[in-house]
PDB file of C-alpha atoms in Angstrom:
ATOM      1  CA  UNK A  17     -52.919 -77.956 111.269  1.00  0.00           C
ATOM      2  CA  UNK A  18     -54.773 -74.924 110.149  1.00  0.00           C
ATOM      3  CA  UNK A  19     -58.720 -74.988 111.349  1.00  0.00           C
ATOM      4  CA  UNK A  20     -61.372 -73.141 110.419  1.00  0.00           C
ATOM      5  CA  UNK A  21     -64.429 -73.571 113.239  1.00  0.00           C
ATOM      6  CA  UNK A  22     -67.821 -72.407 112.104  1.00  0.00           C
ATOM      7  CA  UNK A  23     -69.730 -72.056 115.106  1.00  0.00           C
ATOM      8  CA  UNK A  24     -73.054 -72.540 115.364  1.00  0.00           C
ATOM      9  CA  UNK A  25     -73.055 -76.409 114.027  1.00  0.00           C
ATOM     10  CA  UNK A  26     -76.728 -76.356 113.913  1.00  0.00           C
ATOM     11  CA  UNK A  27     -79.009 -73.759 113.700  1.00  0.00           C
ATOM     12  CA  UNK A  28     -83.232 -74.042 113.578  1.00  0.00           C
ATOM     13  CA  UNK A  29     -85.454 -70.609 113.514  1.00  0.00           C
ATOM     14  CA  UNK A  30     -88.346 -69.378 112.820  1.00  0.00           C
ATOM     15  CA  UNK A  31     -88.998 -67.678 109.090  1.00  0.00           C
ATOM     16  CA  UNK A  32     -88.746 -63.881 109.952  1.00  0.00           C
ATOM     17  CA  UNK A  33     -85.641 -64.079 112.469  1.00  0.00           C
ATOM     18  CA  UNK A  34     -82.342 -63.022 111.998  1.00  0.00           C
ATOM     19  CA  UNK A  35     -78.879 -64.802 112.358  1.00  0.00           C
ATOM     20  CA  UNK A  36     -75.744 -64.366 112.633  1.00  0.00           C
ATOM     21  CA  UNK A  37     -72.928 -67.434 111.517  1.00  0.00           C
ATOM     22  CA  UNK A  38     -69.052 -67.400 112.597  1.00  0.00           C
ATOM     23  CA  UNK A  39     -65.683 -68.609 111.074  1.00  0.00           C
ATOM     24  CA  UNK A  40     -62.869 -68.346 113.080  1.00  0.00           C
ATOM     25  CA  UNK A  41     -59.339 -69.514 112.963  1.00  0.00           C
ATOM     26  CA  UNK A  42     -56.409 -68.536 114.618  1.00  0.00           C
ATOM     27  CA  UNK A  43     -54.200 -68.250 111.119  1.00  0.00           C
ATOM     28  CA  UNK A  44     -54.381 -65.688 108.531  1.00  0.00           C
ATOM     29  CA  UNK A  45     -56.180 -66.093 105.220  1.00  0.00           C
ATOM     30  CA  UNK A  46     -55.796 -64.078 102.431  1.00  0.00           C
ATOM     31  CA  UNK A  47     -59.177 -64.376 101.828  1.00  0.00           C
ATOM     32  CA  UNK A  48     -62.005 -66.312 102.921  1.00  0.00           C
ATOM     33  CA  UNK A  49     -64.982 -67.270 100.707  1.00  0.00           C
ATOM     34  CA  UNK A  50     -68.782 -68.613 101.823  1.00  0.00           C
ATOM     35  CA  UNK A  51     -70.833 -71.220  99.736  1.00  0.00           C
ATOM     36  CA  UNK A  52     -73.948 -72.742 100.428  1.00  0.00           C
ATOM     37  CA  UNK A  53     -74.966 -75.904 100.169  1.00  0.00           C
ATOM     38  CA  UNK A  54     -78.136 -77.610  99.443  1.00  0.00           C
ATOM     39  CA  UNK A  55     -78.784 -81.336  99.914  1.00  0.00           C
ATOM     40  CA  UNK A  56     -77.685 -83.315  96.962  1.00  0.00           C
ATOM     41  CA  UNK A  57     -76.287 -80.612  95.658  1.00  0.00           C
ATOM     42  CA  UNK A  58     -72.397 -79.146  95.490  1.00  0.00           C
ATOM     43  CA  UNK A  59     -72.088 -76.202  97.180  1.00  0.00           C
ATOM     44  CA  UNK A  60     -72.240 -72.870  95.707  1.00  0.00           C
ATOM     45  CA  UNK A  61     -69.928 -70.032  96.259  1.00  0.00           C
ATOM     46  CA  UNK A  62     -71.755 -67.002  97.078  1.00  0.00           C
ATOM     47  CA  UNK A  63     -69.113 -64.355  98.195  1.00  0.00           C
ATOM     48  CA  UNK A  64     -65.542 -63.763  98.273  1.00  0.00           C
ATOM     49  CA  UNK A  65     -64.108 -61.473 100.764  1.00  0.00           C
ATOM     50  CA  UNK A  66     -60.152 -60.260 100.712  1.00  0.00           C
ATOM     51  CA  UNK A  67     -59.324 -56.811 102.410  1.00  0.00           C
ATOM     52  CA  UNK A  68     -59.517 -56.987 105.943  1.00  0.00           C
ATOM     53  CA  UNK A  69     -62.600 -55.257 107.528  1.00  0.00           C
ATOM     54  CA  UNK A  70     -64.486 -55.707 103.938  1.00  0.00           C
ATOM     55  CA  UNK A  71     -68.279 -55.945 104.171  1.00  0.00           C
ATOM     56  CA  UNK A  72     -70.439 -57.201 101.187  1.00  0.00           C
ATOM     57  CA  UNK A  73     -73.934 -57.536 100.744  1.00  0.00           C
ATOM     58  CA  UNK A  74     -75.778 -60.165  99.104  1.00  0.00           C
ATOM     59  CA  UNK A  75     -79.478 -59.187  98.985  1.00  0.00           C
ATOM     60  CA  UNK A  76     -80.398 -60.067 102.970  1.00  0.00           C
ATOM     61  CA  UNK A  77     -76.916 -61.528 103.542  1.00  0.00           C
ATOM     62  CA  UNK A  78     -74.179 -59.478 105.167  1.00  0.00           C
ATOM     63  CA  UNK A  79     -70.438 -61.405 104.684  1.00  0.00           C
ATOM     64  CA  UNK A  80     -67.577 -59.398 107.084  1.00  0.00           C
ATOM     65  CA  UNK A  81     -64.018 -60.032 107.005  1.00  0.00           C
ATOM     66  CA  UNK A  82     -62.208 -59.726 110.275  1.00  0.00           C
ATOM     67  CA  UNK A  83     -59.824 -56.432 110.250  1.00  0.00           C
ATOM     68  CA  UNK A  84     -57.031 -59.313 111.254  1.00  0.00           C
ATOM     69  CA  UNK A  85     -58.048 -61.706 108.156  1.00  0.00           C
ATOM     70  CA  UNK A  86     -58.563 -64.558 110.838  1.00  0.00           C
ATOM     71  CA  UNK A  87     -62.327 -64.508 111.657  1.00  0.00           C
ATOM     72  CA  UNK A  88     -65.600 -64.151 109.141  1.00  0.00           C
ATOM     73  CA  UNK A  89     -69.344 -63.395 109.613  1.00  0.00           C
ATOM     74  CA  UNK A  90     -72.407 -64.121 107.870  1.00  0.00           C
ATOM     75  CA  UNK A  91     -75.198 -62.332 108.947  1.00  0.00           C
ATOM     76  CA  UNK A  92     -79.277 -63.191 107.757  1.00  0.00           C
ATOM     77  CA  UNK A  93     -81.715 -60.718 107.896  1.00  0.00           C
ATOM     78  CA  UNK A  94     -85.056 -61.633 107.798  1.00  0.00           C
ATOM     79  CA  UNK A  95     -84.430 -65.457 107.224  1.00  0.00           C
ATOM     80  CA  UNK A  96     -86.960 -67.309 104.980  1.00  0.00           C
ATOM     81  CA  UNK A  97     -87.093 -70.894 104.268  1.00  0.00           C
ATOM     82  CA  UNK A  98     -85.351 -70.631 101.078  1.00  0.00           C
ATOM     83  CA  UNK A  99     -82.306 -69.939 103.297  1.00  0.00           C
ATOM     84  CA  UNK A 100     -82.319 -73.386 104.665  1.00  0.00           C
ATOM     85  CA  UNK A 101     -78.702 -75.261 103.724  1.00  0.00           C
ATOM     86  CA  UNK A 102     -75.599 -75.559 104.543  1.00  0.00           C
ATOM     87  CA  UNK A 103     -73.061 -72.703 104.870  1.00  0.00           C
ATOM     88  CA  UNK A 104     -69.729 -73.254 104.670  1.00  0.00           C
ATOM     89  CA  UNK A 105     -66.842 -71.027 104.978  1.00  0.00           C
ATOM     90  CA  UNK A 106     -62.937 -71.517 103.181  1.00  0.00           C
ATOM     91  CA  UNK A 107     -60.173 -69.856 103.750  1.00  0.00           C
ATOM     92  CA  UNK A 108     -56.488 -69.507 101.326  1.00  0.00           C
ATOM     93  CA  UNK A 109     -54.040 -69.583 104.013  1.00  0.00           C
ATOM     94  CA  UNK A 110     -51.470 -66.678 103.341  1.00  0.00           C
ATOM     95  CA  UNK A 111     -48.918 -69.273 104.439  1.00  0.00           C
ATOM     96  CA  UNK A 112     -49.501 -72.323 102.693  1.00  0.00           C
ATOM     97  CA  UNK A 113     -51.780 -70.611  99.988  1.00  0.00           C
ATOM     98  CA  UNK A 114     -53.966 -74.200 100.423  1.00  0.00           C
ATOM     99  CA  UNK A 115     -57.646 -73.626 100.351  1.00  0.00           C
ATOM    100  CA  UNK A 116     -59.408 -74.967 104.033  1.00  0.00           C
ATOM    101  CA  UNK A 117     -62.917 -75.005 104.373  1.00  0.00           C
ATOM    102  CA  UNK A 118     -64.596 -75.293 107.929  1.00  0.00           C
ATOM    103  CA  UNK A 119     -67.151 -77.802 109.026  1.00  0.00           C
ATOM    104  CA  UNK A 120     -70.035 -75.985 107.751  1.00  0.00           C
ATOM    105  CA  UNK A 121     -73.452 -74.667 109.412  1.00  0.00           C
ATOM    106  CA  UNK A 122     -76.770 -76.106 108.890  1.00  0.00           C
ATOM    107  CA  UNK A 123     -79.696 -74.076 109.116  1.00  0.00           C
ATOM    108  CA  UNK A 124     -83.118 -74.531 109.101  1.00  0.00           C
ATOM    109  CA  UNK A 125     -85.421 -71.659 108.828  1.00  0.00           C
ATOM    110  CA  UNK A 126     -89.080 -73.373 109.444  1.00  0.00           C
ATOM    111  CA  UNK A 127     -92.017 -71.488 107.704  1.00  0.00           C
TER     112      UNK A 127
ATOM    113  CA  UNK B  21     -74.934 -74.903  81.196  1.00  0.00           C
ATOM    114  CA  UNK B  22     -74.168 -78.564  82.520  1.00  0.00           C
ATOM    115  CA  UNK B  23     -70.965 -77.088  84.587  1.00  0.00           C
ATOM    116  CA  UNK B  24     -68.883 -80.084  86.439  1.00  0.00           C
ATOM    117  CA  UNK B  25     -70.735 -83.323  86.088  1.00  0.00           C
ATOM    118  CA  UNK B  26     -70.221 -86.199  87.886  1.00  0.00           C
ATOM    119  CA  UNK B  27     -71.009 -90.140  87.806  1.00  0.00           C
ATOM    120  CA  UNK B  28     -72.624 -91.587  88.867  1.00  0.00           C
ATOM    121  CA  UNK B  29     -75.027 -90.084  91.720  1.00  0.00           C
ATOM    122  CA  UNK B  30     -75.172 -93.212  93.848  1.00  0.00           C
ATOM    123  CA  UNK B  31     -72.770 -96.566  94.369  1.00  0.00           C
ATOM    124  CA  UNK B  32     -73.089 -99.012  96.782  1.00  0.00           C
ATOM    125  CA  UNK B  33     -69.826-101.349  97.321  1.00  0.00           C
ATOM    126  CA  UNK B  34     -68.380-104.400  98.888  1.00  0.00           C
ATOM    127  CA  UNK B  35     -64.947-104.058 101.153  1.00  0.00           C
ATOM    128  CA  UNK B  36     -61.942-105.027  98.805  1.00  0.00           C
ATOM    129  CA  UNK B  37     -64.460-103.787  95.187  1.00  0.00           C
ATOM    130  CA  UNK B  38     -62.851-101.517  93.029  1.00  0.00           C
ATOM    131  CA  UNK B  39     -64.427 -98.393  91.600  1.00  0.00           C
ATOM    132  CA  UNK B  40     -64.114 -95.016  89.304  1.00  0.00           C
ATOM    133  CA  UNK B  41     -66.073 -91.671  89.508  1.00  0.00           C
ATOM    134  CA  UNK B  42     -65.821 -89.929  86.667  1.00  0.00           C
ATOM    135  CA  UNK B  43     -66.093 -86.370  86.715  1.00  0.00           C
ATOM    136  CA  UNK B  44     -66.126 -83.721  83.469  1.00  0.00           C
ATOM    137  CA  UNK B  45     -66.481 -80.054  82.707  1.00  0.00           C
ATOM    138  CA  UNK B  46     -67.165 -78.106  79.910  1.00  0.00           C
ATOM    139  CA  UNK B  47     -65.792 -74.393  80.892  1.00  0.00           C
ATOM    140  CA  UNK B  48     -62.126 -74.925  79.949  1.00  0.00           C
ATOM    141  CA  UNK B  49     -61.102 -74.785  83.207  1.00  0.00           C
ATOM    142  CA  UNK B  50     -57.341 -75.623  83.958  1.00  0.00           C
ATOM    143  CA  UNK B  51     -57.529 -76.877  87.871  1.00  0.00           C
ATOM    144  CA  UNK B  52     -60.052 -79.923  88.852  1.00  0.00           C
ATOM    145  CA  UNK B  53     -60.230 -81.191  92.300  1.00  0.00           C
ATOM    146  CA  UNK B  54     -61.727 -84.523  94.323  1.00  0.00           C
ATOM    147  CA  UNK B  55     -63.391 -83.867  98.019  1.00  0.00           C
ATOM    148  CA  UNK B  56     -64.917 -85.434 100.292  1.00  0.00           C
ATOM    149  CA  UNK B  57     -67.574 -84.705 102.845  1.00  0.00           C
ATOM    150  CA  UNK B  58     -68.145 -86.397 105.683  1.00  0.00           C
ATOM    151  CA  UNK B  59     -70.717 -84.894 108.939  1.00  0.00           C
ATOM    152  CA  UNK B  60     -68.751 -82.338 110.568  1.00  0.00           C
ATOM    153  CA  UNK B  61     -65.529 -82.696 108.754  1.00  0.00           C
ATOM    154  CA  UNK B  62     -66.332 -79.822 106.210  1.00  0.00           C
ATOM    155  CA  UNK B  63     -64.539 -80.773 102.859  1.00  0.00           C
ATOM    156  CA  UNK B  64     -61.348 -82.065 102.753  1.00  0.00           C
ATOM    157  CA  UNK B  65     -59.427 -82.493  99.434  1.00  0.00           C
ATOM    158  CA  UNK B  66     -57.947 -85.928  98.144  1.00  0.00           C
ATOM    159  CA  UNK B  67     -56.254 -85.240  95.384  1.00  0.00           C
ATOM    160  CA  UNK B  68     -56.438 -82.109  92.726  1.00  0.00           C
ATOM    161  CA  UNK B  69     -54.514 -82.001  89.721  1.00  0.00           C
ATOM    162  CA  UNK B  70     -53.527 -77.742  88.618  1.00  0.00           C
ATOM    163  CA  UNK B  71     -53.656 -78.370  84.772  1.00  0.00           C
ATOM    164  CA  UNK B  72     -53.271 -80.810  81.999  1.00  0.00           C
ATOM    165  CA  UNK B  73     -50.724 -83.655  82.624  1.00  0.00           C
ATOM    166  CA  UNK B  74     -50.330 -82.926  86.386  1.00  0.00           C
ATOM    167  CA  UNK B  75     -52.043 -84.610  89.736  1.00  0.00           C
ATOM    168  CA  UNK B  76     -50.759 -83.735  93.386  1.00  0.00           C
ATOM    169  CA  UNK B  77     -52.039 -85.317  96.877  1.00  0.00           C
ATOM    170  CA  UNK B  78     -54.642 -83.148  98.826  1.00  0.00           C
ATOM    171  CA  UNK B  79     -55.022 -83.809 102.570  1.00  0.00           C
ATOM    172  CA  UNK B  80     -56.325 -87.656 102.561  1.00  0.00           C
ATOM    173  CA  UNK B  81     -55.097 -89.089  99.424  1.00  0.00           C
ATOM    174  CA  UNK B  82     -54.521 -92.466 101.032  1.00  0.00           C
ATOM    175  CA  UNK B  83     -56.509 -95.268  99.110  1.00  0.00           C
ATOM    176  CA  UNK B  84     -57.405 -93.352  96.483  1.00  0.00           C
ATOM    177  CA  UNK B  85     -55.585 -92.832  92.890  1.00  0.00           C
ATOM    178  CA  UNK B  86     -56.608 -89.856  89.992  1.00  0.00           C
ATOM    179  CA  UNK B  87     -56.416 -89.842  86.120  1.00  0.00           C
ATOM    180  CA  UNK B  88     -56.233 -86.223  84.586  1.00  0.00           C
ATOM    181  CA  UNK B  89     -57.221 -87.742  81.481  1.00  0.00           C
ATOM    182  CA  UNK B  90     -57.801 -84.661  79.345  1.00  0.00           C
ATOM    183  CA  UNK B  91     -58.489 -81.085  80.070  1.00  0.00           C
ATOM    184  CA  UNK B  92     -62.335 -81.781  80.757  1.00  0.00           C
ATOM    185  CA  UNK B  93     -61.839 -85.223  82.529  1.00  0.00           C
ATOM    186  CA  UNK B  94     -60.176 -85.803  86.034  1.00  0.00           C
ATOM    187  CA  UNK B  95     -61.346 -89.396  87.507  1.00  0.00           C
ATOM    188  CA  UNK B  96     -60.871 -90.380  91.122  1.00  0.00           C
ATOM    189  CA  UNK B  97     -60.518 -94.624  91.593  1.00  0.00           C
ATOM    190  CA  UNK B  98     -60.951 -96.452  95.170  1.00  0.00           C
ATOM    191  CA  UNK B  99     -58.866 -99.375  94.111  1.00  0.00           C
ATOM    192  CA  UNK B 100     -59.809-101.774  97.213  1.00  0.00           C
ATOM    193  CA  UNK B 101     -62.580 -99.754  98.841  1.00  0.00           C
ATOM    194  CA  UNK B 102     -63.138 -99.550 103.050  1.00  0.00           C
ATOM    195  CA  UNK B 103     -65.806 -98.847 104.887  1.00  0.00           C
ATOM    196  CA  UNK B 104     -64.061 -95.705 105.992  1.00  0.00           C
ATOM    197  CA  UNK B 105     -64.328 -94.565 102.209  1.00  0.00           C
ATOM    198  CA  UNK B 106     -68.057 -94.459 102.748  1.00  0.00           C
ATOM    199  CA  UNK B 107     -68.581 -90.420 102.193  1.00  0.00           C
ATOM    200  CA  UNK B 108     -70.143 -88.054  99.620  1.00  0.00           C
ATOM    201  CA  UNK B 109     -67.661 -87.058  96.907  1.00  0.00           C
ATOM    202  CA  UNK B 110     -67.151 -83.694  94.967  1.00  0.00           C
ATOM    203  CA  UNK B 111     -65.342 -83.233  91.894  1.00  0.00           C
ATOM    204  CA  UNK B 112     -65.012 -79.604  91.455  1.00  0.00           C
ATOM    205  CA  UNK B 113     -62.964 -77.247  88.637  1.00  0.00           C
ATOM    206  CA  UNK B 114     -61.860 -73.864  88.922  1.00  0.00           C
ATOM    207  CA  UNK B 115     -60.310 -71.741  86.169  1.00  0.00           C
ATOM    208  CA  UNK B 116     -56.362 -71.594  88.139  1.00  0.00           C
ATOM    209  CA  UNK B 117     -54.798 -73.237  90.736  1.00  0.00           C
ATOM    210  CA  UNK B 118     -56.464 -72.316  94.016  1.00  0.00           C
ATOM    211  CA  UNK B 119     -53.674 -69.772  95.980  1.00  0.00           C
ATOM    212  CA  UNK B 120     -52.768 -68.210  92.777  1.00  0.00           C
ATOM    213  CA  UNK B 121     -55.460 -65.926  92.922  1.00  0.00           C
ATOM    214  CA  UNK B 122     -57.312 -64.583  95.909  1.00  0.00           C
ATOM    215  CA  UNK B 123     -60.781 -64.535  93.964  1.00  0.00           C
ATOM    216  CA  UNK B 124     -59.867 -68.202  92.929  1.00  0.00           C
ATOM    217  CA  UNK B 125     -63.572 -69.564  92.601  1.00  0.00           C
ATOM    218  CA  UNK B 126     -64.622 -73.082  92.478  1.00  0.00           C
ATOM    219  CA  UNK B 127     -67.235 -74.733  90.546  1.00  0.00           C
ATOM    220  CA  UNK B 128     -68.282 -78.139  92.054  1.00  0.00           C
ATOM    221  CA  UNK B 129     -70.167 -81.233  90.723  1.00  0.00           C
ATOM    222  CA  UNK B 130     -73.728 -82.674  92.088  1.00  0.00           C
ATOM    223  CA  UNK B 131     -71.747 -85.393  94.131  1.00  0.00           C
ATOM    224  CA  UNK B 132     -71.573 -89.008  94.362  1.00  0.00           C
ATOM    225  CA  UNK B 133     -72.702 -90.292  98.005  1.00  0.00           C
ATOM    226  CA  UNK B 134     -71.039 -94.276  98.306  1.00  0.00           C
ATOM    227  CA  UNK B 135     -71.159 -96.673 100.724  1.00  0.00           C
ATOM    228  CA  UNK B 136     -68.725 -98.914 101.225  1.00  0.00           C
ATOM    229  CA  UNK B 137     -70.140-102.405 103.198  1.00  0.00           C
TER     230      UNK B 137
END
């Protein structure tokens, strides 16, 4: 079975901080997407990343794709409380072309 | 815009009760899709159907059945519901199948949260 972990589960900081979320999985992905996810809400694609080593910039969000295709980052400068959700990751397996999505990250940036 | 929408927002059921969320979408999309969510199982897919006429099992289609009734309609129905079909479910769309296209982007509804007693 193909995983993606997102590691931290649970994150809680201060407005002002920055942070740094993970996606790993030992498979390959032709490219791996992050969406965020408010409560009682669908989640929300934000970025799609594809070439290995690709960095893209979403205002104070930084999304990197692994130079292998296995592993993602999300990266918050500057985190206000608007940021607070849940981030999940998803991956299109180059093998089974399936879409996976990993367990997701909540954060809580407190004001 | 009103996007995917889904019905209804909340449902409360009886073990053995039978049920149908209804999902819709208005951008023309050809693919439509059923998760679920449940605490720290990210979302995992029960059934998606790639266009018009066509359904195909996700990763836990057990107890549940799907009606592509139309382009803009794909319904999901818990014919004898469980308590371990308590969860918050997504309908989502996207315009093609999801592996055809790298960029493949998904559009997902507000969700239903059940509980099944």
């Amino acid at each position: 079975t193909q995983l993606l972990e997102q590691s931290p589960q649970f994150l809680s900081i201060q407005e002002g901080e920055n942070l740094t979320v993970y996606c790993n999985s030992s498979s390959v992905f032709s490219s791996l997407q992050w969406y965020r996810q408010e409560p009682g809400e669908g989640p929300v694609l934000l970025v799609t990343v594809v070439t290995g080593g690709e960095v893209k910039k979403l205002k104070r969000l930084t999304f990197q794709f692994g130079d292998a295709r296995k592993d993602s980052s999300l990266h918050i400068t500057a985190a206000q409380p608007g940021d607070t959700g849940l981030y999940l990751c998803a991956g299109i397996s180059s093998n089974t072309g399936k879409l996976i999505f990993g367990q997701g990250t909540t954060l809580q940036v407190k004001p | 815009n009103a996007g995917v929408t889904q019905t209804p927002k909340f449902q409360v059921l009886k073990t053995g009760q039978s049920m149908t969320l209804q999902c819709a979408q208005d951008m023309n999309h050809n693919s439509m899709y059923w998760y679920r969510q449940d605490p720290g199982m990210g979302l995992r897919l029960i059934y998606y159907s790639a266009s018009e006429g066509t359904t195909d099992k996700g990763e836990v289609p057990n107890g549940y059945n799907v009606s592509r009734l139309n382009k803009r309609e794909f319904s999901l129905r818990l014919e004898s519901a469980a308590p371990s079909q308590t969860s918050v479910y997504f309908c989502a769309s996207s315009e093609n199948v999801r592996g055809v296209t790298t960029n493949e982007k998904l559009f997902f509804g507000s969700g239903t949260q059940l509980s099944v007693l």
